[in-house]
mmCIF file of C-alpha atoms and ligand atoms in Angstrom:
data_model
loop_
_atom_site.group_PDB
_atom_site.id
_atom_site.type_symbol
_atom_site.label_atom_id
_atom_site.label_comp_id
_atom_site.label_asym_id
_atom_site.label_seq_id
_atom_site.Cartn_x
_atom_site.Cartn_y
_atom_site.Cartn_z
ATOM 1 C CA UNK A 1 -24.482 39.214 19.081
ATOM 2 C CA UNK A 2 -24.565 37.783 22.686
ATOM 3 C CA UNK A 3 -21.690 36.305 23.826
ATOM 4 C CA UNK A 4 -20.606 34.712 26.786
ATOM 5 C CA UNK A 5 -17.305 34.172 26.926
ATOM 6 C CA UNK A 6 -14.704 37.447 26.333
ATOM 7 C CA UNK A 7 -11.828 37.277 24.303
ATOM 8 C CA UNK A 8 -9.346 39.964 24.246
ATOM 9 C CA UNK A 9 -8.845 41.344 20.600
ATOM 10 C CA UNK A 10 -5.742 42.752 19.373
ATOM 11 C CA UNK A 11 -6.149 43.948 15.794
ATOM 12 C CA UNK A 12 -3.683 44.014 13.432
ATOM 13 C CA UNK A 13 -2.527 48.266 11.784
ATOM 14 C CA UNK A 14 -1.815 46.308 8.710
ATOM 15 C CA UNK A 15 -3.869 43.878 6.919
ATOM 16 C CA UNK A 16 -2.392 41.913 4.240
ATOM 17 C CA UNK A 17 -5.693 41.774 2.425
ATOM 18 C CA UNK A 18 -5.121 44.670 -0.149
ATOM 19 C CA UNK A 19 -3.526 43.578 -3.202
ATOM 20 C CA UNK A 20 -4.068 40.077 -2.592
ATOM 21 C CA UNK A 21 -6.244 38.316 -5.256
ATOM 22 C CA UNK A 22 -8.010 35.702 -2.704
ATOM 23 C CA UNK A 23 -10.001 34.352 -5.287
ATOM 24 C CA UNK A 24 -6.961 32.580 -7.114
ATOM 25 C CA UNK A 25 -4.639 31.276 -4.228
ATOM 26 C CA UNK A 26 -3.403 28.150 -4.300
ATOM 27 C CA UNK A 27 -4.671 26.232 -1.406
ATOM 28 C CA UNK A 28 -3.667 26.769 2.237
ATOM 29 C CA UNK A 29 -0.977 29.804 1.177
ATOM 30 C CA UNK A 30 -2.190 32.756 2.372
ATOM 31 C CA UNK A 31 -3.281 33.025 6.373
ATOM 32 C CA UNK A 32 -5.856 35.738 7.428
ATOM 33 C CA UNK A 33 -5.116 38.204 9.252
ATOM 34 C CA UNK A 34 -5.468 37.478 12.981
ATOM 35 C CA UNK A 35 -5.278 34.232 14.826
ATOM 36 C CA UNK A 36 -6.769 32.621 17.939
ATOM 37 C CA UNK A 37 -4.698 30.899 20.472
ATOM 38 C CA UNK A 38 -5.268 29.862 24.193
ATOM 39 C CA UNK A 39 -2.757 28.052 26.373
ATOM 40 C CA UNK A 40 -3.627 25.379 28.358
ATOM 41 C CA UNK A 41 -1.398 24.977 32.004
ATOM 42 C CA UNK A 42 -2.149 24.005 35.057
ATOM 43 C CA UNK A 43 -4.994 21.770 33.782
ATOM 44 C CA UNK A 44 -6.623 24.697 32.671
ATOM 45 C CA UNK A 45 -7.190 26.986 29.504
ATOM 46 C CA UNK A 46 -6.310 30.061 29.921
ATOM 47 C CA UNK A 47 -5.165 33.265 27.982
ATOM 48 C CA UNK A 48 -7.501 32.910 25.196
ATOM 49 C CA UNK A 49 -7.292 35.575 22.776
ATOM 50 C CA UNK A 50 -7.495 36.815 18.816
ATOM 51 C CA UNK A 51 -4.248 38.240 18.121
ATOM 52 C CA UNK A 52 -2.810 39.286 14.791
ATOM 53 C CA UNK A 53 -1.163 36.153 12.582
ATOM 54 C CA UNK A 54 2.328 35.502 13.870
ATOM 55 C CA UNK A 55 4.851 33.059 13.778
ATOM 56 C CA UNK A 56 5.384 30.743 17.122
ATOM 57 C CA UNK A 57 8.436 30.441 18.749
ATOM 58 C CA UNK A 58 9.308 27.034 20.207
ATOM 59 C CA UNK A 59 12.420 25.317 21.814
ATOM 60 C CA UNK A 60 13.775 22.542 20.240
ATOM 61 C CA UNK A 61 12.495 20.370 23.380
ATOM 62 C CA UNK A 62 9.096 21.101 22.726
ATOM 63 C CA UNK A 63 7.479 17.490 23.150
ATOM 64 C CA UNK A 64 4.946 17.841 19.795
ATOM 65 C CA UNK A 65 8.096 18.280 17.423
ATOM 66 C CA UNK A 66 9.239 14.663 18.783
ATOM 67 C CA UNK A 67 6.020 12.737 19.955
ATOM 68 C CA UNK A 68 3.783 13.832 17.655
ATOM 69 C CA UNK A 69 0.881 14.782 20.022
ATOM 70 C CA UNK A 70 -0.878 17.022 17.602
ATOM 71 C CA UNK A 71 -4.505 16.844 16.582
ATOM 72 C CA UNK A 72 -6.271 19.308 14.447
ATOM 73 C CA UNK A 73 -9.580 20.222 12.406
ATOM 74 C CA UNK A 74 -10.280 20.981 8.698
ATOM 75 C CA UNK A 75 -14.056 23.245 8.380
ATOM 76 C CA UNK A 76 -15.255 25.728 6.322
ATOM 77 C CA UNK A 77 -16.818 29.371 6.412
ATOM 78 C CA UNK A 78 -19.139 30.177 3.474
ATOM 79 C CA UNK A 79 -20.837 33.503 2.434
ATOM 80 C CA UNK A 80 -24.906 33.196 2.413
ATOM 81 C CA UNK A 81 -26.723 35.571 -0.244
ATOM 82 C CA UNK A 82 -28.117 37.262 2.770
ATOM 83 C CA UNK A 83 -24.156 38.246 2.955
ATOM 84 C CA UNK A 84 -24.341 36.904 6.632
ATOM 85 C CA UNK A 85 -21.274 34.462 7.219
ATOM 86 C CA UNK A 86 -21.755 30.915 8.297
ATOM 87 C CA UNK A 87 -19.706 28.220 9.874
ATOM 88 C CA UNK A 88 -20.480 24.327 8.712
ATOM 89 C CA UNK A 89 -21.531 21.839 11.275
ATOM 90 C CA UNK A 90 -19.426 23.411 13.971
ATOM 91 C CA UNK A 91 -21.061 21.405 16.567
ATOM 92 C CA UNK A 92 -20.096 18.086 15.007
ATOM 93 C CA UNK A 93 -16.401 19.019 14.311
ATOM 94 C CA UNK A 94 -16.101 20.204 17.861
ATOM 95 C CA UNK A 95 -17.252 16.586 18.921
ATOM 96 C CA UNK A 96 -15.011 15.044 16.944
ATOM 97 C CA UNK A 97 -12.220 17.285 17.925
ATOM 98 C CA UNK A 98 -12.526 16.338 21.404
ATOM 99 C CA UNK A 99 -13.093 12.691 20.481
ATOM 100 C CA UNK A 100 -9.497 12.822 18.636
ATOM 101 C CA UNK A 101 -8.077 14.669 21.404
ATOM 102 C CA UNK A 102 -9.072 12.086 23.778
ATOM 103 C CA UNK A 103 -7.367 9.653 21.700
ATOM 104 C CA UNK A 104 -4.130 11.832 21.823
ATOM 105 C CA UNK A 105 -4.013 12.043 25.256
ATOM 106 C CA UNK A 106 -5.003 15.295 25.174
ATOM 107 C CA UNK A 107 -7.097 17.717 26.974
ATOM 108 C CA UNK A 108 -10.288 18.277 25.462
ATOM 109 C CA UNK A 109 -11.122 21.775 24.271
ATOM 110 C CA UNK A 110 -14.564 23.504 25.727
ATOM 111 C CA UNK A 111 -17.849 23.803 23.418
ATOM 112 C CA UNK A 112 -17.622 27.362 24.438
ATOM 113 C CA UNK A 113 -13.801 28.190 23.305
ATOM 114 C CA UNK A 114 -14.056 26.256 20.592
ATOM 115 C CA UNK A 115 -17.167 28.114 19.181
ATOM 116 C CA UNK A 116 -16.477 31.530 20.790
ATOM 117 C CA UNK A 117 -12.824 31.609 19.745
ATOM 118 C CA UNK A 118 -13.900 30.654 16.055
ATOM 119 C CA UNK A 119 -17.015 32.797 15.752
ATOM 120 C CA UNK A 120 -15.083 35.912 16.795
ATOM 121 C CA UNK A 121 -12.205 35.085 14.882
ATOM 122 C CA UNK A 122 -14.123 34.468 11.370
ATOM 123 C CA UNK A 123 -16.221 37.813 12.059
ATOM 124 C CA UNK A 124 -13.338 39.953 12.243
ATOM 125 C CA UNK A 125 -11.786 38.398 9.025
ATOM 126 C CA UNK A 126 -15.015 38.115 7.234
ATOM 127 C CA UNK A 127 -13.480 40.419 4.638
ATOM 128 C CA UNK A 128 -10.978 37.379 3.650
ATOM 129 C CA UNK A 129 -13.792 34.944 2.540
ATOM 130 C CA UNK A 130 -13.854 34.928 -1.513
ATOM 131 C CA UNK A 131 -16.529 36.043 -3.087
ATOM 132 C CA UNK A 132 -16.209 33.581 -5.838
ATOM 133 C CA UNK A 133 -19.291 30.737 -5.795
ATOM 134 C CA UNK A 134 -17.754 27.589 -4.668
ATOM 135 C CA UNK A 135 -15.430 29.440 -2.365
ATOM 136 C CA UNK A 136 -15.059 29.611 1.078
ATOM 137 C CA UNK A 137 -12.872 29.913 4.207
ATOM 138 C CA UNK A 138 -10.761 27.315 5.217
ATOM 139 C CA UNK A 139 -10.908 27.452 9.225
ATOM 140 C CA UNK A 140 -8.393 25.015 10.835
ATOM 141 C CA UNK A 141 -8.463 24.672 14.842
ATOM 142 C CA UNK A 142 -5.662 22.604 16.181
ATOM 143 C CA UNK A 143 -3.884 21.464 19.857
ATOM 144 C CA UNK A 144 -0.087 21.301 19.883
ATOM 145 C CA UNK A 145 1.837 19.545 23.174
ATOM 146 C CA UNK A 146 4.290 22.613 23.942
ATOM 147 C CA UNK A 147 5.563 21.303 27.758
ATOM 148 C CA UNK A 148 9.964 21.494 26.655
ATOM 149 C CA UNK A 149 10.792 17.809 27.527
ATOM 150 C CA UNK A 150 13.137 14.933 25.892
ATOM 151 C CA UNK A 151 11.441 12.232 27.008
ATOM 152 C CA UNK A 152 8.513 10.471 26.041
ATOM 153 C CA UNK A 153 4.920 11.169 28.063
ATOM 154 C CA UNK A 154 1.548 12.694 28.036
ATOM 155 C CA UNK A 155 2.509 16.618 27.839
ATOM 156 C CA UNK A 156 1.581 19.360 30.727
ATOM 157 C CA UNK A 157 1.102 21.598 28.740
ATOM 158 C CA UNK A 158 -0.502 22.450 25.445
ATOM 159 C CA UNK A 159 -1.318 25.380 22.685
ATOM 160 C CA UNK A 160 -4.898 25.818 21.045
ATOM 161 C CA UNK A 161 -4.909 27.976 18.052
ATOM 162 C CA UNK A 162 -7.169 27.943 15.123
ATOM 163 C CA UNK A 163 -5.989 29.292 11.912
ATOM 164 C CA UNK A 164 -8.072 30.554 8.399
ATOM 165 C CA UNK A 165 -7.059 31.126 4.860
ATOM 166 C CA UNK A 166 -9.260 31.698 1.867
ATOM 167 C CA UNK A 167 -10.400 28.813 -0.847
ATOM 168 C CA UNK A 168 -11.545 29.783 -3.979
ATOM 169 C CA UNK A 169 -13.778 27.933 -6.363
ATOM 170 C CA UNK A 170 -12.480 24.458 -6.195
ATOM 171 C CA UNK A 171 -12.888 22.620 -9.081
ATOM 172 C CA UNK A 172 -11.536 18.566 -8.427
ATOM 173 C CA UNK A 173 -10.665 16.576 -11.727
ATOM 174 C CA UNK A 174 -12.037 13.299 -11.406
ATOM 175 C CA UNK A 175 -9.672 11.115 -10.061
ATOM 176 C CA UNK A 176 -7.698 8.171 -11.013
ATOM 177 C CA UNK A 177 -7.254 6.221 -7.955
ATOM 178 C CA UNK A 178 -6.030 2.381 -7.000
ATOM 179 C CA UNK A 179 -6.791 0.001 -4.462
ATOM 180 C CA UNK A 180 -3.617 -0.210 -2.099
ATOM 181 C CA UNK A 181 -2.782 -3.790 -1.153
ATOM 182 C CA UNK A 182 0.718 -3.145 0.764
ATOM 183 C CA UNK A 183 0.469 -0.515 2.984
ATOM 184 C CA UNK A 184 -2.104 0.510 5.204
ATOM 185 C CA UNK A 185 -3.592 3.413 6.223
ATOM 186 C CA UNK A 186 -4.962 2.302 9.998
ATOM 187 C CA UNK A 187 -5.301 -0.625 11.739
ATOM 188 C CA UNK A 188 -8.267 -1.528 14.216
ATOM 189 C CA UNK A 189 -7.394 -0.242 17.753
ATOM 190 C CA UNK A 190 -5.144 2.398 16.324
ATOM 191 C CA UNK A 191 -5.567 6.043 15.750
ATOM 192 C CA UNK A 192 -7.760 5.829 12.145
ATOM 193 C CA UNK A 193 -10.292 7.625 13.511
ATOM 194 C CA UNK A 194 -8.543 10.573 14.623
ATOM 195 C CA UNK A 195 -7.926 13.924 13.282
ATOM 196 C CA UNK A 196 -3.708 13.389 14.629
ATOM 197 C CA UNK A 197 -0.638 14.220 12.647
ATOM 198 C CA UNK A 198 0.640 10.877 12.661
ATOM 199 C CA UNK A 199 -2.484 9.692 9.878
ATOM 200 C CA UNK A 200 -0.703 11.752 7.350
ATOM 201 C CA UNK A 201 2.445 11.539 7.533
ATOM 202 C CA UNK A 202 2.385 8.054 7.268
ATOM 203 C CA UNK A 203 0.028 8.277 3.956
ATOM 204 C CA UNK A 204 2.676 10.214 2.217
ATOM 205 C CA UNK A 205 4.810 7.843 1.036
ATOM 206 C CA UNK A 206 2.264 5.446 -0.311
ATOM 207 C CA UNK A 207 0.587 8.262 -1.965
ATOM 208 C CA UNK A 208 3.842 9.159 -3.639
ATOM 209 C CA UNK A 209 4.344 6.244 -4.704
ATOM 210 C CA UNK A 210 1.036 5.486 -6.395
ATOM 211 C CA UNK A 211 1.330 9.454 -7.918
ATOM 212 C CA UNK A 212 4.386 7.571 -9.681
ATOM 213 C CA UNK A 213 2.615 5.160 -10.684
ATOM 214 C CA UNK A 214 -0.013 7.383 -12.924
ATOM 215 C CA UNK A 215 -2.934 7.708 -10.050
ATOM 216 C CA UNK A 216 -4.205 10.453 -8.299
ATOM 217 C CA UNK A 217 -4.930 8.919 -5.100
ATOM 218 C CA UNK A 218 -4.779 5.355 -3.277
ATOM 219 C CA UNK A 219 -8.199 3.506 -2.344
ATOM 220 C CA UNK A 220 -6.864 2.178 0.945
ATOM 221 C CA UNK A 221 -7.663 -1.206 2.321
ATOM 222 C CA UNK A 222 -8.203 -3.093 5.851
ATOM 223 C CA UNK A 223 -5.248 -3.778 7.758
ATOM 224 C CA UNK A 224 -6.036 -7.341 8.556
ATOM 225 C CA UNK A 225 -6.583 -8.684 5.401
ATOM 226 C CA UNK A 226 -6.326 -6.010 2.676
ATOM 227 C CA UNK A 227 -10.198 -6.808 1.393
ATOM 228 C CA UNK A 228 -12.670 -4.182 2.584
ATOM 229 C CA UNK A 229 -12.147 -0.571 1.061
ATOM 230 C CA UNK A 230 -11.744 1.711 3.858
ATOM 231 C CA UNK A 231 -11.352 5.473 3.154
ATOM 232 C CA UNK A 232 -9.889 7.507 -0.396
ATOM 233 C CA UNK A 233 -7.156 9.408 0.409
ATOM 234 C CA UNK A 234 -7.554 12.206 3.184
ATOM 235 C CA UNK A 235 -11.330 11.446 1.875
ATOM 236 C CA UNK A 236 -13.928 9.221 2.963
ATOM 237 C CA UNK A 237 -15.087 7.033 0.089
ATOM 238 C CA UNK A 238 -18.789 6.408 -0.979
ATOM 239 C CA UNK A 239 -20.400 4.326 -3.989
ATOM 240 C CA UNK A 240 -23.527 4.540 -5.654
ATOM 241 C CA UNK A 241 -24.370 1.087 -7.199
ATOM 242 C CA UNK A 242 -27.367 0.237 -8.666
ATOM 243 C CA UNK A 243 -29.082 2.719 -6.932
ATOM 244 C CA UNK A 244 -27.914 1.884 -3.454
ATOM 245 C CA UNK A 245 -25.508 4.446 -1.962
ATOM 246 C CA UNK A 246 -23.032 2.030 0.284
ATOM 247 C CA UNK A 247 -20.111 3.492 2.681
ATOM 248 C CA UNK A 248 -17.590 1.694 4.921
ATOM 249 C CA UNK A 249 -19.459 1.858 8.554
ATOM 250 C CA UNK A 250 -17.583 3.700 11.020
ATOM 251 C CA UNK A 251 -14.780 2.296 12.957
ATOM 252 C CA UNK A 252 -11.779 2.383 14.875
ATOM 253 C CA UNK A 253 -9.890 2.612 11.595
ATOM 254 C CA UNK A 254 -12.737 5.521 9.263
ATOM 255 C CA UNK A 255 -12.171 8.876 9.927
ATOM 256 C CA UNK A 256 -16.189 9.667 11.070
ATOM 257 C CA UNK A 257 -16.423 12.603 8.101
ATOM 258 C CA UNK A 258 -18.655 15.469 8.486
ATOM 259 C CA UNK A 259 -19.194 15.872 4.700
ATOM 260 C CA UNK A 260 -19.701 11.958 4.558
ATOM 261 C CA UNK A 261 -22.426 12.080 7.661
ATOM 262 C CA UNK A 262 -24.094 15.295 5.770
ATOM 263 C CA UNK A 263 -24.483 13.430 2.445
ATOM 264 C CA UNK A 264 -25.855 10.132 3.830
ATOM 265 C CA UNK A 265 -28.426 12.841 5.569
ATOM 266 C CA UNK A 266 -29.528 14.546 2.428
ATOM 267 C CA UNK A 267 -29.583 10.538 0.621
ATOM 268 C CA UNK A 268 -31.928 8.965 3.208
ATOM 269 C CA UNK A 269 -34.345 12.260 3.158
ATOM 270 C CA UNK A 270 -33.980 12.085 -0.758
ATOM 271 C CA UNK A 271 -35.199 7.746 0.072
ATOM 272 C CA UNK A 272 -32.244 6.460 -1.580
ATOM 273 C CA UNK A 273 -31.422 3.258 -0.323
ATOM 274 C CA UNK A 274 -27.913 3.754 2.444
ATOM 275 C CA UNK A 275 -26.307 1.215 3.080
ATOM 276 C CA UNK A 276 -23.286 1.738 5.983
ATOM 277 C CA UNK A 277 -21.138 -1.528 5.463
ATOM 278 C CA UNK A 278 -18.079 -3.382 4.546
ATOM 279 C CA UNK A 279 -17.264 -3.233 1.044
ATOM 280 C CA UNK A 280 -14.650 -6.398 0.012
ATOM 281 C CA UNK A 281 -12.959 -5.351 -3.504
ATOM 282 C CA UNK A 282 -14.722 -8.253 -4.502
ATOM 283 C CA UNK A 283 -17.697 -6.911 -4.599
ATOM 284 C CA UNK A 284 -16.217 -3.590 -5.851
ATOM 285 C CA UNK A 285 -14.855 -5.511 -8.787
ATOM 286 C CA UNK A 286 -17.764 -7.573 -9.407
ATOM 287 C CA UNK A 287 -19.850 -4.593 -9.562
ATOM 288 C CA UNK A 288 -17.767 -2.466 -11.946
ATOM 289 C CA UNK A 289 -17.295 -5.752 -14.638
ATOM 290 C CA UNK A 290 -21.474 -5.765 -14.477
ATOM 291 C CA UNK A 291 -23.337 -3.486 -16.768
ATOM 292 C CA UNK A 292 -24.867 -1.509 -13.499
ATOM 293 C CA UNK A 293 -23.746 2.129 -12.948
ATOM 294 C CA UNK A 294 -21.373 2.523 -10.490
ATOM 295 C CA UNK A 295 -20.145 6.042 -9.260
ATOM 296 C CA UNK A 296 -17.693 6.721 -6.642
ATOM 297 C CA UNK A 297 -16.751 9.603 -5.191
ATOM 298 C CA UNK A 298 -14.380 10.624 -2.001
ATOM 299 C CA UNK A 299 -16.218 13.137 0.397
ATOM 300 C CA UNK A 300 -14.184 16.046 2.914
ATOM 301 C CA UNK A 301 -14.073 18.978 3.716
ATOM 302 C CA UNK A 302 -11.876 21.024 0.942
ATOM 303 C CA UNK A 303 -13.483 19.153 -2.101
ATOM 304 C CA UNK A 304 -16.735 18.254 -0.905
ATOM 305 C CA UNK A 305 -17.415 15.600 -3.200
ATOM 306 C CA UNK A 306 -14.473 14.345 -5.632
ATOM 307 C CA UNK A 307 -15.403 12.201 -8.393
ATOM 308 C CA UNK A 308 -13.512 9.110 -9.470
ATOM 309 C CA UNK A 309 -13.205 8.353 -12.728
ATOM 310 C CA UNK A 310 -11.384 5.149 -12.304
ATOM 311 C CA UNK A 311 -10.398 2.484 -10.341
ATOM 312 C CA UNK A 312 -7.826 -0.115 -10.347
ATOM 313 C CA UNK A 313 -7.919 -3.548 -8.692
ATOM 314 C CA UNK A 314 -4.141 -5.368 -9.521
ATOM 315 C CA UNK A 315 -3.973 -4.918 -13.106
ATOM 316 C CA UNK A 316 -7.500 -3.815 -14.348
ATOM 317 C CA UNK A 317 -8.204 -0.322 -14.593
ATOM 318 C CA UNK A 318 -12.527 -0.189 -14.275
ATOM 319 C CA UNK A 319 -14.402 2.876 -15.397
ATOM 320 C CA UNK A 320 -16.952 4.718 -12.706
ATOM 321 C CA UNK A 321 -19.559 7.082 -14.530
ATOM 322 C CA UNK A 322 -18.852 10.366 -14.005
ATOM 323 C CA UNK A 323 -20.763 11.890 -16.333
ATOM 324 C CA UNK A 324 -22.878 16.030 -15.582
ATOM 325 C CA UNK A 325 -25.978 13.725 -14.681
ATOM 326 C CA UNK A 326 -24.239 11.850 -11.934
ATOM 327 C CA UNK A 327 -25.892 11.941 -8.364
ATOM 328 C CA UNK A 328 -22.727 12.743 -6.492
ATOM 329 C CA UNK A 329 -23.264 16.356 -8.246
ATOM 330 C CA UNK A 330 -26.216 16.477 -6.594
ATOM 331 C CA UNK A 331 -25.229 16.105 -3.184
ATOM 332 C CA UNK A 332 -22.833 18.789 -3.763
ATOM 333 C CA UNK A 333 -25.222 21.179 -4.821
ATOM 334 C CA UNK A 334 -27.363 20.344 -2.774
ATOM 335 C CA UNK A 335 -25.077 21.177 0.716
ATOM 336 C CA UNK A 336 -23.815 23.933 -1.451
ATOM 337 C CA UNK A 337 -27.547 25.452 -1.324
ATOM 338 C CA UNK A 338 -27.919 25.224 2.076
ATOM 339 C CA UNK A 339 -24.756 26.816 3.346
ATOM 340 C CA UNK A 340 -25.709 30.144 0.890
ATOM 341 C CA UNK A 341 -29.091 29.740 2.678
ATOM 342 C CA UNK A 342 -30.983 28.714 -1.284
ATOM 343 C CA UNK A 343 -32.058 25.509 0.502
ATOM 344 C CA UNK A 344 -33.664 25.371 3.891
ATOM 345 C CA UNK A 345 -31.301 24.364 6.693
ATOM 346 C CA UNK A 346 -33.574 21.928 8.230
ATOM 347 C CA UNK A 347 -31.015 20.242 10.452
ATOM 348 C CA UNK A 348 -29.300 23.626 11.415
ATOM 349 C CA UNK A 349 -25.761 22.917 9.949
ATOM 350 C CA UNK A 350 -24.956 26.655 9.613
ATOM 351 C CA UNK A 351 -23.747 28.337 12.758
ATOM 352 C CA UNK A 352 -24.174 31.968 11.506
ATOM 353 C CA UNK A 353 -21.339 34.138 12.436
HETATM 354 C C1 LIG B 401 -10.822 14.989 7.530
HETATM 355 C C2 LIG B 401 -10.855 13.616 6.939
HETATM 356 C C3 LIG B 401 -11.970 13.114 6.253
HETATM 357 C C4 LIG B 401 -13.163 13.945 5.899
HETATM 358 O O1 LIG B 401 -13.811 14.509 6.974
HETATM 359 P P1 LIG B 401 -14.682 15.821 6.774
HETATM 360 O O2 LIG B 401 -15.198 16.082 8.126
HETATM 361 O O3 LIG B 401 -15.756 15.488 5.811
HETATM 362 O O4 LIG B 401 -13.780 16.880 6.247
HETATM 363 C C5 LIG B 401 -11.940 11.788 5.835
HETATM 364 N N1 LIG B 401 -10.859 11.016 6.027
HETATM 365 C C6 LIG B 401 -9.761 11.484 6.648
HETATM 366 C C7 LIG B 401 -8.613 10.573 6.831
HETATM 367 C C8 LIG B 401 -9.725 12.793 7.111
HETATM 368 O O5 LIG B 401 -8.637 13.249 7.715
#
């Protein structure tokens, strides 16, 4: 394997792995057993190396803890029946990595780390990723501001580290979810699109609260006006009605989703009818009182595709069809078969390890 940039290994004597079952862990428990990290000072990265998993030590003045500069990246690892290791669509998470970092104020991470650092990281813990179908390895990359300073600015310096732990099969219940009419998720010129801490913090409360209230998830709306559908959850959001498959458009204020931009591939080669748009609830509603099918599902990373089962607007609760013969399945299986290599990889998504 060529590679151009060297990072300095230091293995771990003592790898957790034995006795661990990784096929039955609940999600994001158990790290692997090395890490990558690179500092950046001096307006440079530097010191970029795989080093065993450790704990970081961090004064109490360390500008992240208070500002929350922080951006990260959620991707995945599979196992191909050739047994070869790939990583998904590492180019477009990279992009968008940077693209959030921007955003943050903070300094963009090279093509080159970013894929080096990874690809040298998930060999050398390739015996972590499950073995179980569905499963995979979770593979988050994120930028912390470390500079030790009690005042508000644009940190000096900054910590790059990407972290893995094993998924196994993940099966998603459909979910119950409602449309969320008081708080907001993002607002246009804010930080929606971004990958930063801040985005989910701020969902937690809502989501609690609407968890209370007997759903799975909130379906959130625009900031201006509450009446376009933006994103489901940590999810992007995606309807199939009457045969058309429609998605909010990008924006300042929609996450731009890998798994979202991956399925609207596979449904315009498939010549299903995309449509990237608004969506008012209006239209949602008026749609799911008609006799049409209407699925929904919310597309990421860790679930893929995550049906909804239902979907409520004020007081109505409307069914979506979730039924073995929906076409959300499909798309699921579908990117399924071409990270084990069963379907050919016509775009080249898989970055093999
Ligand atoms: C990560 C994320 C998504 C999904 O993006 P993927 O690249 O498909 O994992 C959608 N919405 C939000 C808010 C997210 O954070």
């Amino acid at each position: 394997m060529q590679t151009t940039t060297t990072i300095p290994i230091h293995r771990t004597n003592e790898s957790r792995l034995p006795g661990l079952d990784i096929n039955n862990l609940p999600f994001g428990t158990a790290p692997t057993d090395h890490l990558f990290i690179a500092r950046y000072t001096g307006g440079e990265w530097t010191e970029a190396r795989i080093e065993p998993f450790q704990e970081l030590t961090l004064s109490p003045f360390t500008l992240c803890l208070h500002y929350g500069q922080t951006v990260f990246e959620g991707m995945k690892a599979f196992r191909m029946n050739d047994d070869k290791v790939s990583i998904f669509r590492l180019n477009k998470h990279h992009g968008r990595f940077n693209r959030s970092l921007q955003r943050m104020a903070m300094p963009e991470v090279p093509y080159e780390l970013f894929k080096e650092g990874m690809r040298q990281l998930v060999a050398l813990d390739r015996q972590w990723l499950p073995s179980g179908k569905d499963s995979a390895l979770y593979i988050r990359p994120f930028v912390i501001a470390t500079e030790k300073r009690l005042k508000v600015k644009i940190s000096d310096e900054y910590l790059f580290l990407i972290v893995c732990t094993p998924v196994g099969s993940y099966y998603s219940q459909p979910l119950r979810v409602k449309v969320e009419t008081e708080f907001i998720r993002a607002a246009d010129g804010g930080v929606g699109y971004a990958k930063c801490g801040g985005n989910y913090g701020s969902a937690l409360l809502p989501t609690q609260r609407a968890i209370e209230a007997g759903f799975d998830q909130v379906l959130w709306t625009d900031a201006q006006n509450r009446e376009f559908i933006e994103e489901s959850g940590t999810m992007n959001v995606l309807f199939l009605i009457d045969d058309i498959l429609i998605t909010p458009a990008r924006s300042s204020t929609i996450l731009d989703g890998v798994t979202r931009d991956s399925i609207l591939q596979l449904a315009r080669r498939r010549g299903l009818k995309v449509q990237e748009r608004k969506i008012s609830i209006r239209e949602l509603e008026a749609a799911l009182q008609g006799d049409i099918r209407v699925e929904a599902f919310g597309a990421g990373t860790a679930a893929v595709v995550a049906p909804i089962e239902s979907i409520t607007i004020g007081k109505e609760t409307y069914a979506c069809y979730v039924e073995e013969d929906a076409v959300m399945y499909s798309f699921k299986k579908e990117l399924q078969g071409i990270r084990t290599g069963e379907v050919e990889d016509t775009w080249g998504w898989n970055e093999v390890v």
